[in-house]
């Protein structure tokens, strides 16, 4: 499937943000910690979440969905994560901590996901080893044995997934565990809050040091998935690229502060409790120097949006350094060059001189990069085709329909793979 996008039409109107993919995936993994019913509301209808629900179902959980509400209950009937689903989504790694906490063993085929560079899980496994779990690899993938025992562990990097897994691993282990250098992304904090609601004892919620006192069991709960900050930033970027005026509602502006400072602050922006209104009816010269970093730094997941906006800016130079996923710059830089962009990539830094872009045939190779290409197409003169929409569908409910609702000329052609 591909998107056909005619650019240079200012977007206008209000658009609401869906629940966050990366929050949904972490919370779904954590449902394994209890047999009782966990109800998650605002659960987005996207491919990665559907695959995670399928994975839970294949492992024995009862799963039902009614609109944006999903209900998960029951026990697992296997600790072997099914390869045919695990390899479809990177988020499958997020069952690791919870399965070990409940069942003390697990086989996990190596996860799939985006082509954004090496995605090691050594921090997850080092932490588990610290918790006394035996970790080996065989031809089926990762094989772990043993219930996690209380311990203290410092993550060598504030990894989102490793924090989530180690937290889940610790909540049922009898005694006190301390995790140092935890990720503080809003999706991680939401997981901490849901676990507390389920009866977990966690001190330091929201911070980088978590002290966990294991409890015997966790109970069911009802929890709202937080708004997707990357989707919100995508709509704001679409407004900037097209020189439009857009209100993004049902979002959390606080979670967007790095993006708002680097991008929106250069335009006329209004912040509300749960909305951002951006009037981008003029071009800015550049976006200065931006470096991706763990929260509250500028998110790697918004880097390809910024790359497109920098390429479309009015003649100035923006420098973007990608510090998290090494392959995230080059592919989009090459694609934007097809539109006439002036980008040179040196190591993990792109130097982008803004200018007018023209429609071209583009190819998305990963989810966030794909959204970046759509944004570039919205700001380009003429018509672009963006192939690889299946990557975009992993994280956006229906990007073409959402952008059309703001007046964009975008439609999909061909069949989804
Ligand atoms: C999460 O991935 C997100 N995915 C990613 O979103 C996001 O880009 C990333 O966090 C950073 O914010 C989910 O939440 C499902 P990390 P995760 O562990 O947990 C290195 C999207 O498009 N590292 O914080 O895998 C790693 O290589 C996606 O929605 C190790 O070296 O990210 C990277 O450089 C893609 N060893 C850095 O840490 C490890 O064991 C951050 O990765 C783990 C990570």
Coordinates of C-alpha atoms and ligand atoms in Angstrom, one line a residue:
X1 CA 0.0 0.0 0.0
X2 CA 1.2 3.6 -0.6
X3 CA 0.0 7.0 0.2
X4 CA -0.4 9.6 -2.6
X5 CA 0.1 13.1 -1.1
X6 CA -0.4 16.4 -2.9
X7 CA 1.6 19.0 -0.8
X8 CA 1.5 22.6 0.0
X9 CA -2.1 22.7 1.2
X10 CA -2.3 24.4 4.6
X11 CA -3.9 22.1 7.2
X12 CA -6.6 23.5 9.3
X13 CA -8.8 22.3 12.2
X14 CA -8.8 20.2 15.3
X15 CA -7.6 16.7 15.7
X16 CA -7.7 14.4 18.7
X17 CA -4.8 12.1 19.7
X18 CA -5.2 8.3 20.2
X19 CA -3.8 6.3 23.1
X20 CA 0.0 5.7 23.0
X21 CA 1.2 2.6 21.3
X22 CA 4.3 2.3 23.5
X23 CA 2.2 2.7 26.7
X24 CA -0.3 0.1 25.5
X25 CA 2.4 -2.4 24.7
X26 CA 4.0 -2.1 28.2
X27 CA 0.7 -2.2 30.0
X28 CA -0.4 -5.3 28.0
X29 CA 2.8 -7.1 28.9
X30 CA 2.1 -6.3 32.6
X31 CA -1.3 -7.9 32.5
X32 CA 0.5 -11.2 32.8
X33 CA 1.3 -10.3 36.4
X34 CA -2.3 -11.0 37.5
X35 CA -5.0 -13.5 36.5
X36 CA -7.6 -11.0 37.4
X37 CA -9.2 -8.7 34.8
X38 CA -7.3 -5.7 33.6
X39 CA -9.3 -3.2 31.6
X40 CA -7.3 -0.8 29.4
X41 CA -9.2 2.1 27.9
X42 CA -8.1 4.3 25.0
X43 CA -6.3 1.4 23.5
X44 CA -5.5 2.3 19.9
X45 CA -6.5 0.1 16.9
X46 CA -3.0 -0.3 15.4
X47 CA -1.1 -3.2 14.1
X48 CA 1.5 -3.5 16.9
X49 CA -1.2 -3.5 19.6
X50 CA -3.3 -6.0 17.6
X51 CA -0.3 -8.2 17.4
X52 CA 0.4 -7.9 21.2
X53 CA -3.2 -8.8 21.9
X54 CA -2.8 -11.8 19.6
X55 CA 0.4 -12.8 21.4
X56 CA -1.3 -12.7 24.8
X57 CA -4.2 -14.8 23.4
X58 CA -1.9 -17.4 22.0
X59 CA -0.2 -17.7 25.4
X60 CA -3.5 -18.4 27.0
X61 CA -4.9 -15.0 28.2
X62 CA -8.6 -14.3 27.6
X63 CA -8.7 -11.1 25.5
X64 CA -11.7 -9.1 24.4
X65 CA -12.0 -5.7 22.7
X66 CA -14.9 -3.4 22.6
X67 CA -14.0 -0.3 20.6
X68 CA -11.0 1.3 22.4
X69 CA -11.5 -0.8 25.6
X70 CA -9.6 -4.1 25.9
X71 CA -10.1 -6.6 28.7
X72 CA -7.5 -9.1 29.6
X73 CA -7.8 -11.9 32.2
X74 CA -6.8 -15.5 33.1
X75 CA -3.6 -17.5 33.3
X76 CA -1.0 -18.3 30.6
X77 CA -1.0 -21.8 29.3
X78 CA 2.5 -21.6 27.9
X79 CA 5.7 -19.8 28.8
X80 CA 7.0 -20.1 25.2
X81 CA 6.3 -16.9 23.3
X82 CA 5.0 -18.0 19.9
X83 CA 7.6 -17.2 17.3
X84 CA 5.1 -16.3 14.5
X85 CA 3.8 -13.4 16.6
X86 CA 7.0 -12.4 18.5
X87 CA 9.0 -11.8 15.4
X88 CA 6.3 -9.4 14.1
X89 CA 6.8 -6.9 16.9
X90 CA 9.6 -5.6 19.0
X91 CA 7.1 -5.0 21.9
X92 CA 7.0 -8.8 22.4
X93 CA 10.1 -8.4 24.5
X94 CA 7.9 -6.6 27.0
X95 CA 6.4 -9.8 28.3
X96 CA 9.8 -10.9 29.6
X97 CA 9.7 -9.5 33.2
X98 CA 6.1 -10.4 33.8
X99 CA 6.3 -14.0 32.6
X100 CA 9.4 -14.6 34.8
X101 CA 7.8 -13.0 37.8
X102 CA 4.7 -15.2 37.6
X103 CA 6.0 -18.4 36.1
X104 CA 9.8 -18.4 36.6
X105 CA 10.7 -19.5 33.0
X106 CA 10.3 -18.3 29.4
X107 CA 11.4 -18.8 25.8
X108 CA 11.4 -15.7 23.7
X109 CA 12.2 -15.8 20.0
X110 CA 14.2 -12.8 19.0
X111 CA 11.8 -9.8 18.5
X112 CA 11.0 -8.0 15.3
X113 CA 10.3 -4.3 14.8
X114 CA 11.7 -1.4 12.9
X115 CA 14.9 -1.3 10.8
X116 CA 16.4 1.4 12.9
X117 CA 19.6 -0.3 13.9
X118 CA 20.8 -2.8 16.4
X119 CA 18.2 -3.4 19.2
X120 CA 20.2 -5.2 21.8
X121 CA 18.5 -6.5 25.0
X122 CA 21.6 -6.9 27.1
X123 CA 20.4 -4.4 29.7
X124 CA 17.2 -6.4 30.2
X125 CA 19.2 -9.7 30.5
X126 CA 21.9 -8.2 32.7
X127 CA 19.3 -7.0 35.1
X128 CA 17.6 -10.4 35.1
X129 CA 20.9 -12.1 35.8
X130 CA 21.3 -9.7 38.8
X131 CA 17.9 -10.9 39.9
X132 CA 19.2 -14.5 39.9
X133 CA 17.6 -15.6 36.6
X134 CA 19.6 -17.9 34.3
X135 CA 19.7 -16.4 30.8
X136 CA 20.9 -18.4 27.7
X137 CA 20.4 -18.3 24.0
X138 CA 19.6 -21.4 21.9
X139 CA 18.2 -21.9 18.4
X140 CA 14.7 -20.9 19.6
X141 CA 15.9 -17.5 21.0
X142 CA 16.3 -16.4 24.6
X143 CA 15.7 -19.0 27.3
X144 CA 15.3 -17.7 30.9
X145 CA 14.9 -19.8 34.0
X146 CA 14.2 -18.9 37.6
X147 CA 12.0 -16.5 39.5
X148 CA 13.6 -13.1 40.0
X149 CA 15.0 -12.6 43.5
X150 CA 15.2 -9.1 45.1
X151 CA 18.4 -7.2 44.3
X152 CA 19.8 -3.8 43.4
X153 CA 20.7 -3.0 39.8
X154 CA 21.9 0.0 37.9
X155 CA 20.9 0.1 34.2
X156 CA 24.0 1.2 32.2
X157 CA 21.6 3.3 30.1
X158 CA 18.1 4.5 30.9
X159 CA 16.4 2.0 28.5
X160 CA 12.6 2.2 28.3
X161 CA 12.0 -1.5 27.7
X162 CA 14.6 -2.7 30.2
X163 CA 13.1 -0.4 32.9
X164 CA 9.7 -1.8 32.2
X165 CA 10.8 -5.4 32.2
X166 CA 12.9 -5.2 35.3
X167 CA 10.1 -3.4 37.1
X168 CA 7.7 -6.1 36.2
X169 CA 10.3 -8.7 37.2
X170 CA 10.7 -7.2 40.7
X171 CA 7.1 -6.4 41.8
X172 CA 6.3 -10.0 42.9
X173 CA 9.8 -10.9 44.2
X174 CA 9.7 -11.2 48.0
X175 CA 11.9 -8.5 49.5
X176 CA 13.2 -5.1 48.4
X177 CA 14.7 -4.4 45.0
X178 CA 16.2 -1.1 43.8
X179 CA 16.6 -0.1 40.2
X180 CA 18.9 2.8 39.4
X181 CA 19.1 4.9 36.3
X182 CA 15.6 4.0 35.2
X183 CA 13.9 5.6 32.1
X184 CA 11.4 8.3 33.0
X185 CA 9.5 8.4 29.7
X186 CA 5.7 9.0 30.3
X187 CA 5.0 5.5 29.1
X188 CA 7.2 4.0 31.8
X189 CA 5.6 6.2 34.4
X190 CA 2.1 5.1 33.3
X191 CA 3.3 1.5 33.8
X192 CA 4.5 2.3 37.3
X193 CA 1.1 4.0 38.1
X194 CA -0.9 1.0 36.8
X195 CA 1.2 -1.4 38.8
X196 CA 0.7 0.7 42.0
X197 CA -3.1 0.6 41.2
X198 CA -2.8 -3.2 41.0
X199 CA -1.2 -3.3 44.5
X200 CA 2.5 -3.1 43.8
X201 CA 4.7 -1.2 46.2
X202 CA 6.9 1.1 44.3
X203 CA 8.7 4.1 45.8
X204 CA 10.0 6.9 43.5
X205 CA 7.3 6.6 40.8
X206 CA 8.2 9.0 38.0
X207 CA 11.9 9.2 39.0
X208 CA 15.1 7.5 38.0
X209 CA 15.4 5.4 41.2
X210 CA 12.7 2.9 41.9
X211 CA 12.5 1.0 45.1
X212 CA 10.2 -2.0 44.9
X213 CA 9.0 -4.0 47.8
X214 CA 7.6 -7.3 46.4
X215 CA 4.1 -8.3 47.1
X216 CA 2.5 -11.8 47.0
X217 CA 0.0 -11.0 44.3
X218 CA -1.4 -8.2 42.2
X219 CA -5.1 -7.6 41.4
X220 CA -7.0 -6.5 38.4
X221 CA -7.6 -2.8 37.6
X222 CA -9.0 -0.3 35.1
X223 CA -6.4 2.1 33.5
X224 CA -6.5 4.8 30.8
X225 CA -3.7 4.5 28.3
X226 CA -1.9 7.9 28.0
X227 CA -2.2 10.0 24.8
X228 CA 0.4 9.3 22.2
X229 CA 3.0 12.1 22.3
X230 CA 4.6 10.9 19.0
X231 CA 1.2 11.0 17.2
X232 CA 0.6 14.5 18.6
X233 CA 4.0 15.7 17.4
X234 CA 3.2 14.2 14.0
X235 CA 0.1 16.3 13.7
X236 CA 1.9 19.4 14.9
X237 CA 4.7 18.7 12.3
X238 CA 2.0 18.3 9.6
X239 CA 0.7 21.8 10.6
X240 CA 4.2 23.3 10.4
X241 CA 5.1 21.6 7.0
X242 CA 1.9 22.8 5.4
X243 CA 2.0 26.3 7.1
X244 CA -1.4 25.5 8.6
X245 CA -3.2 26.2 11.9
X246 CA -4.1 23.1 13.9
X247 CA -5.3 22.3 17.4
X248 CA -4.2 18.9 18.7
X249 CA -6.6 17.9 21.4
X250 CA -6.6 15.1 24.0
X251 CA -2.9 15.3 24.3
X252 CA -0.6 16.0 27.2
X253 CA 1.5 19.2 26.3
X254 CA 3.8 18.5 29.2
X255 CA 4.9 15.2 27.5
X256 CA 5.7 17.2 24.4
X257 CA 7.8 19.9 26.0
X258 CA 11.1 19.1 24.2
X259 CA 9.3 19.1 20.8
X260 CA 7.4 22.3 21.7
X261 CA 10.6 24.0 22.7
X262 CA 12.5 23.0 19.6
X263 CA 9.8 23.4 17.0
X264 CA 6.5 24.9 18.0
X265 CA 8.1 27.7 20.1
X266 CA 9.3 29.2 16.8
X267 CA 5.7 29.7 15.7
X268 CA 2.5 31.1 17.4
X269 CA 1.7 28.4 19.9
X270 CA -0.9 28.2 22.6
X271 CA -0.8 25.5 25.3
X272 CA -3.8 24.3 27.2
X273 CA -4.3 21.5 29.8
X274 CA -4.9 18.9 27.2
X275 CA -4.4 20.6 23.9
X276 CA -1.9 22.6 21.8
X277 CA -2.9 25.1 19.1
X278 CA -0.2 25.9 16.6
X279 CA -0.4 28.6 13.9
X280 CA 2.5 28.0 11.5
X281 CA 1.5 30.5 8.8
X282 CA 5.1 31.6 8.2
X283 CA 8.4 29.9 7.5
X284 CA 11.2 29.8 10.0
X285 CA 14.9 29.8 9.0
X286 CA 16.0 26.7 10.9
X287 CA 15.6 24.8 14.2
X288 CA 19.1 25.3 15.6
X289 CA 20.9 22.3 17.1
X290 CA 18.9 19.4 18.3
X291 CA 20.2 16.2 20.0
X292 CA 18.0 13.2 20.7
X293 CA 18.1 11.9 24.3
X294 CA 16.1 10.0 26.8
X295 CA 13.0 11.8 28.3
X296 CA 12.8 14.7 29.0
X297 CA 15.2 15.3 26.1
X298 CA 14.2 15.5 22.4
X299 CA 12.8 12.0 21.6
X300 CA 14.4 9.9 19.0
X301 CA 10.9 9.0 17.8
X302 CA 10.3 12.7 16.8
X303 CA 13.7 13.0 15.0
X304 CA 12.5 12.1 11.6
X305 CA 9.7 14.6 11.9
X306 CA 12.2 17.3 12.7
X307 CA 14.5 16.2 9.8
X308 CA 11.6 16.8 7.4
X309 CA 10.7 20.2 8.9
X310 CA 14.4 21.3 8.9
X311 CA 14.6 20.2 5.2
X312 CA 11.6 22.4 4.5
X313 CA 12.7 25.4 6.5
X314 CA 13.6 28.8 4.9
X315 CA 17.2 28.6 4.1
X316 CA 18.9 28.3 7.5
X317 CA 20.9 25.3 8.8
X318 CA 19.7 22.8 11.4
X319 CA 21.9 20.3 13.0
X320 CA 20.3 17.1 14.3
X321 CA 22.3 14.5 16.3
X322 CA 20.7 11.0 16.7
X323 CA 22.0 9.4 19.8
X324 CA 19.8 6.4 20.3
X325 CA 19.2 4.5 17.1
X326 CA 22.1 4.8 14.6
X327 CA 20.2 3.9 11.5
X328 CA 17.4 6.4 11.9
X329 CA 19.1 9.4 10.1
X330 CA 20.5 8.1 6.8
X331 CA 17.5 6.4 5.2
X332 CA 15.3 9.5 5.6
X333 CA 18.1 11.8 4.6
X334 CA 18.4 9.8 1.3
X335 CA 14.7 9.8 0.8
X336 CA 14.4 13.6 1.4
X337 CA 17.3 14.1 -1.1
X338 CA 15.0 12.6 -3.7
X339 CA 12.7 15.6 -3.0
X340 CA 15.6 18.0 -3.5
X341 CA 16.6 18.3 0.2
X342 CA 20.1 19.6 1.1
X343 CA 21.2 17.2 3.9
X344 CA 24.6 15.9 4.7
X345 CA 25.0 13.1 7.3
X346 CA 28.3 12.8 9.1
X347 CA 28.2 9.9 11.6
X348 CA 25.1 10.4 13.7
X349 CA 24.7 14.1 12.9
X350 CA 22.7 15.5 10.0
X351 CA 23.3 19.0 8.8
X352 CA 20.2 20.2 7.0
X353 CA 19.9 23.4 5.0
X354 CA 16.2 24.3 4.4
X355 CA 14.8 24.8 1.0
X356 CA 11.8 24.1 -1.2
X357 CA 11.1 20.4 -1.6
X358 CA 9.3 18.7 -4.6
X359 CA 7.1 15.7 -4.8
X360 CA 8.9 12.4 -5.3
X361 CA 8.5 8.6 -5.0
X362 CA 9.5 7.7 -1.5
X363 CA 9.9 4.6 0.5
X364 CA 9.2 4.3 4.3
X365 CA 11.5 1.7 6.0
X366 CA 10.3 2.2 9.6
X367 CA 7.3 3.5 11.4
X368 CA 8.6 7.0 12.6
X369 CA 10.7 7.5 9.4
X370 CA 7.5 6.8 7.4
X371 CA 5.6 9.5 9.3
X372 CA 8.5 11.9 8.6
X373 CA 8.2 11.3 4.9
X374 CA 4.5 11.9 4.9
X375 CA 5.2 15.2 6.7
X376 CA 7.8 16.2 4.1
X377 CA 5.3 15.3 1.3
X378 CA 2.7 17.6 2.9
X379 CA 5.1 20.5 2.7
X380 CA 6.5 19.7 -0.8
X381 CA 5.4 21.2 -4.1
X382 CA 3.6 18.7 -6.2
X383 CA 2.6 15.1 -5.6
X384 CA 4.5 12.4 -3.7
X385 CA 4.0 8.7 -3.3
X386 CA 5.1 7.2 0.0
X387 CA 5.5 3.4 -0.1
X388 CA 5.8 1.1 2.9
X389 CA 2.5 2.3 4.6
X390 CA 2.5 -1.1 6.5
X391 CA 5.3 0.3 8.7
X392 CA 3.3 3.5 9.4
X393 CA 0.2 1.4 10.2
X394 CA 2.1 -0.2 13.1
X395 CA 1.8 3.0 15.1
X396 CA -0.9 5.2 13.5
X397 CA -4.6 4.4 13.5
X398 CA -5.2 5.7 9.9
X399 CA -2.8 8.5 9.2
X400 CA -4.3 9.3 5.8
X401 CA -7.8 9.7 7.1
X402 CA -6.7 11.8 10.1
X403 CA -4.7 14.2 8.0
X404 CA -7.5 14.3 5.4
X405 CA -9.8 15.5 8.2
X406 CA -7.5 18.5 8.5
X407 CA -7.8 19.2 4.7
X408 CA -4.8 17.3 3.5
X409 CA -4.9 15.8 0.0
X410 CA -3.7 12.3 0.9
X411 CA -5.2 8.9 0.1
X412 CA -4.0 5.3 0.0
X413 CA -3.7 3.1 -3.0
X414 CA -3.0 -0.6 -3.3
X415 CA -3.5 -3.4 -0.8
X416 CA -2.0 -3.6 2.7
X417 CA 0.6 -6.3 3.0
Ligands
LIG1 C1 11.2 2.2 23.2 O1 12.1 1.2 22.6 C2 10.2 2.4 22.2 N1 9.5 1.2 22.0 C3 10.8 3.0 21.0 O2 9.7 3.4 20.1 C4 11.6 4.3 21.3 O3 12.2 4.7 20.1 C5 12.6 4.0 22.4 O4 11.9 3.4 23.5 C6 13.4 5.2 22.8 O5 12.5 6.1 23.4 C7 8.6 0.7 22.8 O6 8.3 1.3 23.9 C8 7.9 -0.5 22.4 P1 15.4 1.7 24.6 P2 13.2 0.4 23.5 O7 15.6 0.3 25.3 O8 12.6 0.1 24.8 C9 20.0 0.8 23.7 C10 8.6 3.4 18.0 O9 8.7 3.7 16.8 N2 19.8 -0.5 24.4 O10 15.1 2.8 25.5 O11 13.6 -0.7 22.7 C11 19.3 0.8 22.4 O12 20.0 0.2 21.4 C12 9.7 2.8 18.8 O13 7.5 3.5 18.6 C13 20.9 -1.3 24.7 O14 22.0 -1.0 24.3 O15 14.3 1.5 23.5 C14 19.1 2.3 22.2 O16 20.3 2.9 21.6 C15 10.8 2.4 18.0 N3 20.6 -2.5 25.3 C16 18.9 2.9 23.6 O17 19.4 1.9 24.5 C17 19.4 -2.8 25.8 O18 19.3 -3.8 26.4 C18 17.4 3.1 23.9 O19 16.6 2.0 23.8 C19 18.3 -1.9 25.6 C20 18.5 -0.8 24.9

